[in-house]
PDB file of C-alpha atoms in Angstrom:
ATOM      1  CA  UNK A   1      64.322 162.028 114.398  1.00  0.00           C
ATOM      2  CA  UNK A   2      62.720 161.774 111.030  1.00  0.00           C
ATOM      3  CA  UNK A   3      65.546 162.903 108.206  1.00  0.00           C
ATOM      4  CA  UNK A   4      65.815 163.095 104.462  1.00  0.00           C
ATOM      5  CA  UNK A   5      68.785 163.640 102.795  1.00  0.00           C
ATOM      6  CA  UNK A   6      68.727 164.249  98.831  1.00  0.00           C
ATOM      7  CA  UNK A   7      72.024 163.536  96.814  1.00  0.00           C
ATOM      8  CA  UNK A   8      72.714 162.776  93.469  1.00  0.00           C
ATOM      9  CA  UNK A   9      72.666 166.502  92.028  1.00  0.00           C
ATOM     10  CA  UNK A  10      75.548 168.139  89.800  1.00  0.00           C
ATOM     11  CA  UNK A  11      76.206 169.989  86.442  1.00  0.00           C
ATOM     12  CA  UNK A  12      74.730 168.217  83.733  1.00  0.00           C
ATOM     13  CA  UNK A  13      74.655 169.896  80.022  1.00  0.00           C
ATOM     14  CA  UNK A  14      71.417 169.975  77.904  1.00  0.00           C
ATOM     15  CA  UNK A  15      69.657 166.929  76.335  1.00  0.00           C
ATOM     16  CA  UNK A  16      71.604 164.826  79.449  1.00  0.00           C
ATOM     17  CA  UNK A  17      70.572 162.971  82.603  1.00  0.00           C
ATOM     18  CA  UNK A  18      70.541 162.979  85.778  1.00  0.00           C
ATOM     19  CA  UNK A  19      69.480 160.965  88.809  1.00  0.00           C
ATOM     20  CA  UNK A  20      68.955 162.243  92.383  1.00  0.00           C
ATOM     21  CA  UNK A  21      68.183 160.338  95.920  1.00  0.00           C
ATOM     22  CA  UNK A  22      65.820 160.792  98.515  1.00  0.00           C
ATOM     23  CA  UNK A  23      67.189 158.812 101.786  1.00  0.00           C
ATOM     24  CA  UNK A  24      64.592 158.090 104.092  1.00  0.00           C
ATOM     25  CA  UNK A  25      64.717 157.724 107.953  1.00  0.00           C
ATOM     26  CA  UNK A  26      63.143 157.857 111.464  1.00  0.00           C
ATOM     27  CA  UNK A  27      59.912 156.618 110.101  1.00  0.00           C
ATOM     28  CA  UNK A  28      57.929 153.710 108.669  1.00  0.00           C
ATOM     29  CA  UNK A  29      58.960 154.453 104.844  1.00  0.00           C
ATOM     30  CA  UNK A  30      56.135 152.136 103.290  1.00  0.00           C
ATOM     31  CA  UNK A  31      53.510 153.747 105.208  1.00  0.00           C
ATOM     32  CA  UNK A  32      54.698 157.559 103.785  1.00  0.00           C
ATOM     33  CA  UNK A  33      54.224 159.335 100.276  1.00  0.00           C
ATOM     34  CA  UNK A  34      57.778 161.012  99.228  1.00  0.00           C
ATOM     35  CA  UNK A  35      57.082 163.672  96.816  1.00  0.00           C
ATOM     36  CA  UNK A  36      60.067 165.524  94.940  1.00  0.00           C
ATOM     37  CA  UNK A  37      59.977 169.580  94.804  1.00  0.00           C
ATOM     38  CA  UNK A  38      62.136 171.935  92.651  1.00  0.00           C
ATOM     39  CA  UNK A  39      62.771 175.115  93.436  1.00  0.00           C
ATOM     40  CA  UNK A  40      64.804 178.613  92.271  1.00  0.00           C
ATOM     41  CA  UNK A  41      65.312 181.412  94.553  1.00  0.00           C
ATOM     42  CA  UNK A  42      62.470 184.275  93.725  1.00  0.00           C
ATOM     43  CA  UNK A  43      60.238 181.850  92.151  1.00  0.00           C
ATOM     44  CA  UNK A  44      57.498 179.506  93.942  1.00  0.00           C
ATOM     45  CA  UNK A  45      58.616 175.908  95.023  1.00  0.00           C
ATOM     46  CA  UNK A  46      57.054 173.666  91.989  1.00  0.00           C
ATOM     47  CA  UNK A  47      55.746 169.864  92.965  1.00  0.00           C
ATOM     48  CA  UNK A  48      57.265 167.542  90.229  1.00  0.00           C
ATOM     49  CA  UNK A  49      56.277 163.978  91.175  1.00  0.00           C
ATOM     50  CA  UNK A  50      55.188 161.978  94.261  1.00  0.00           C
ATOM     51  CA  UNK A  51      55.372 158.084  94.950  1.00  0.00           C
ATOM     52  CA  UNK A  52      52.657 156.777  97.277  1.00  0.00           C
ATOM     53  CA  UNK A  53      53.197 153.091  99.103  1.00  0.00           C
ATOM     54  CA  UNK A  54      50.423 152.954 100.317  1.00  0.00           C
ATOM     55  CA  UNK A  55      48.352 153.668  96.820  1.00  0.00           C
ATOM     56  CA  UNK A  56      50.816 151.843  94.852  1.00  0.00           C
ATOM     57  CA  UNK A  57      50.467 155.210  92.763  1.00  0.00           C
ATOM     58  CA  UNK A  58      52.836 157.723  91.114  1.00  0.00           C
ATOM     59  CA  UNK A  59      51.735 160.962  89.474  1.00  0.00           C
ATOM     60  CA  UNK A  60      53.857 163.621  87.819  1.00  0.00           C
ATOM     61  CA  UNK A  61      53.645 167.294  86.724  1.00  0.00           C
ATOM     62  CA  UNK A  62      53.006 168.133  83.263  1.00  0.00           C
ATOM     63  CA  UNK A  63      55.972 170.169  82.802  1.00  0.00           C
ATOM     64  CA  UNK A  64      57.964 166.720  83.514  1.00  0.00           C
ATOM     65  CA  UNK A  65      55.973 164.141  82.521  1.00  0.00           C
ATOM     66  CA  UNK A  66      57.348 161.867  80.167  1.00  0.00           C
ATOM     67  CA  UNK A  67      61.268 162.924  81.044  1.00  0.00           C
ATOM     68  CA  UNK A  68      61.217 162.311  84.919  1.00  0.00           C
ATOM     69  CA  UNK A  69      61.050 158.956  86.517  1.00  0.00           C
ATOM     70  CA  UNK A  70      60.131 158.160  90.110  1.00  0.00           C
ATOM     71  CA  UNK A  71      60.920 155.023  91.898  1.00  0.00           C
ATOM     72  CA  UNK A  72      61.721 153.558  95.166  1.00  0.00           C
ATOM     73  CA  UNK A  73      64.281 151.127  96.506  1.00  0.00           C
ATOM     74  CA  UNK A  74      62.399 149.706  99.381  1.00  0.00           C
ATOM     75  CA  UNK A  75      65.750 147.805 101.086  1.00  0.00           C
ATOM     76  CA  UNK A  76      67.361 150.765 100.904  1.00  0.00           C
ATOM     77  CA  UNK A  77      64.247 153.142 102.264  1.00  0.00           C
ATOM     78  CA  UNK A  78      65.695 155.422  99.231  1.00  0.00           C
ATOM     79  CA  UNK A  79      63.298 157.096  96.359  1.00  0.00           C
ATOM     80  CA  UNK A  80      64.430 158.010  93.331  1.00  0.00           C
ATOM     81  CA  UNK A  81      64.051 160.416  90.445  1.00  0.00           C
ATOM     82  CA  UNK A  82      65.671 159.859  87.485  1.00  0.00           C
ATOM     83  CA  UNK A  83      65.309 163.103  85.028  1.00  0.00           C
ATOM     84  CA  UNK A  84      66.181 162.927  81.176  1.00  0.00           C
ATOM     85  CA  UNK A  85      66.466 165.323  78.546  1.00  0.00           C
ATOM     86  CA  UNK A  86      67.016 168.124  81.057  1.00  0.00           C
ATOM     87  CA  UNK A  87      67.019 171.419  79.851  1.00  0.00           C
ATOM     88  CA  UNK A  88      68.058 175.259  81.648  1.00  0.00           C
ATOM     89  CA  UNK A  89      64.938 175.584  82.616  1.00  0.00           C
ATOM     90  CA  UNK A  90      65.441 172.317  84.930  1.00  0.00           C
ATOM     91  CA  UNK A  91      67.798 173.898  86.894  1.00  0.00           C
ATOM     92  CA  UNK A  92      66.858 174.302  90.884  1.00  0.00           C
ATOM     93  CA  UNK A  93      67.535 172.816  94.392  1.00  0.00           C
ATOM     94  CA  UNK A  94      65.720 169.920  94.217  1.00  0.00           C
ATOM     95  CA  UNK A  95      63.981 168.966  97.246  1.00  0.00           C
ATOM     96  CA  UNK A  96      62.113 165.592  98.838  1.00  0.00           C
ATOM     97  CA  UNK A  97      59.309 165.436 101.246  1.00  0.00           C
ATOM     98  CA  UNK A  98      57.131 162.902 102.991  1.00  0.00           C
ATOM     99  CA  UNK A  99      53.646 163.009 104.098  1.00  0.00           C
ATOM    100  CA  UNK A 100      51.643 160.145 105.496  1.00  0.00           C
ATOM    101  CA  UNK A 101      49.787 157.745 103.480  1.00  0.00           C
ATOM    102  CA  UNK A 102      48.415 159.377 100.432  1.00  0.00           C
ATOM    103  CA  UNK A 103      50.363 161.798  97.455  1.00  0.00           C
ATOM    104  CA  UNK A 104      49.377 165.660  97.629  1.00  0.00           C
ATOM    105  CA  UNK A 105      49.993 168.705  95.299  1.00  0.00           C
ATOM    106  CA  UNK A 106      50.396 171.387  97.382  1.00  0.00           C
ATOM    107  CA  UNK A 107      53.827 171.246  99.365  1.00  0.00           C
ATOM    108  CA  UNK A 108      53.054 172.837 102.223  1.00  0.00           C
ATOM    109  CA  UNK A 109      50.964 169.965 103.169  1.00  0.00           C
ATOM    110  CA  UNK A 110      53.826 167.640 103.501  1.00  0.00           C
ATOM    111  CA  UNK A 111      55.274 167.325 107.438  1.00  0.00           C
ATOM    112  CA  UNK A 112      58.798 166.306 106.456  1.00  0.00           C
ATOM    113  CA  UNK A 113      61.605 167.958 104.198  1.00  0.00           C
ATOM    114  CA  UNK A 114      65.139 167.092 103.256  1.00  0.00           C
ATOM    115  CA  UNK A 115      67.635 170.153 102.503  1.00  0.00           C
ATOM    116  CA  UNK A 116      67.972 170.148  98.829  1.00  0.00           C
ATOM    117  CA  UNK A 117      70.544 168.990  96.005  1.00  0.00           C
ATOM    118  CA  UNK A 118      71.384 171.553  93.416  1.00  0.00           C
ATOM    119  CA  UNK A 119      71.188 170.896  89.715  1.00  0.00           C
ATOM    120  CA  UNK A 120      72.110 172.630  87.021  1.00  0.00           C
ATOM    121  CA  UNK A 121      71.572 172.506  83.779  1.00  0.00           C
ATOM    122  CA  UNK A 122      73.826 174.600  80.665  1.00  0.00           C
ATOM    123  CA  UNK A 123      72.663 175.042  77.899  1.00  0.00           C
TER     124      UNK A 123
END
């Protein structure tokens, strides 16, 4: 069975950092986009960033760009996102998906999710 399982989140204060996981398994990772979704209850699910393999691309929202880093540890079938000058606003369940082949916006479109890590951010 195909699983992802996000770790990494916490309690973090303002201005700090914060990196969270995306374990991959039960499929051919290099052959899969992982995307990484936030989202607060009430509010719709927001696409932050997406690594493609297959591309060799990476693309980012604009409310992140520039503070949010994603990467992948091939070995390890793990993707990162490393996040930097967090503020409150930053605060969610982050989620990861994958989708085959090729990075897309809308999250619905992705076939596989993992269950979330919370972060928080005070301010």
């Amino acid at each position: 069975e195909v699983r992802l399982v996000e770790s990494g989140g916490g309690l973090v204060q303002a201005g700090g950092s914060l990196r969270v996981s995306c374990a991959v398994s039960g499929l051919t990772f290099d052959e899969y986009a992982i995307g990484w979704f936030r989202q607060v209850p009430g509010k719709e699910r927001e696409g932050l960033s997406c690594i493609s393999k297959s591309e060799g691309s990476t693309y980012y929202a604009d409310s992140v760009k520039g503070r949010f880093t994603i990467s992948s540890d091939d070995n390890k079938n793990t993707v990162y996102l490393q996040m930097n000058t967090l503020e409150p606003e930053d605060t969610a369940v982050y989620h990861c998906a994958a989708l085959y082949k090729t990075c897309m916006v809308w999250g619905y479109t992705y076939d596989y999710w993992g269950q979330g890590t919370q972060v928080t951010v005070s301010s």
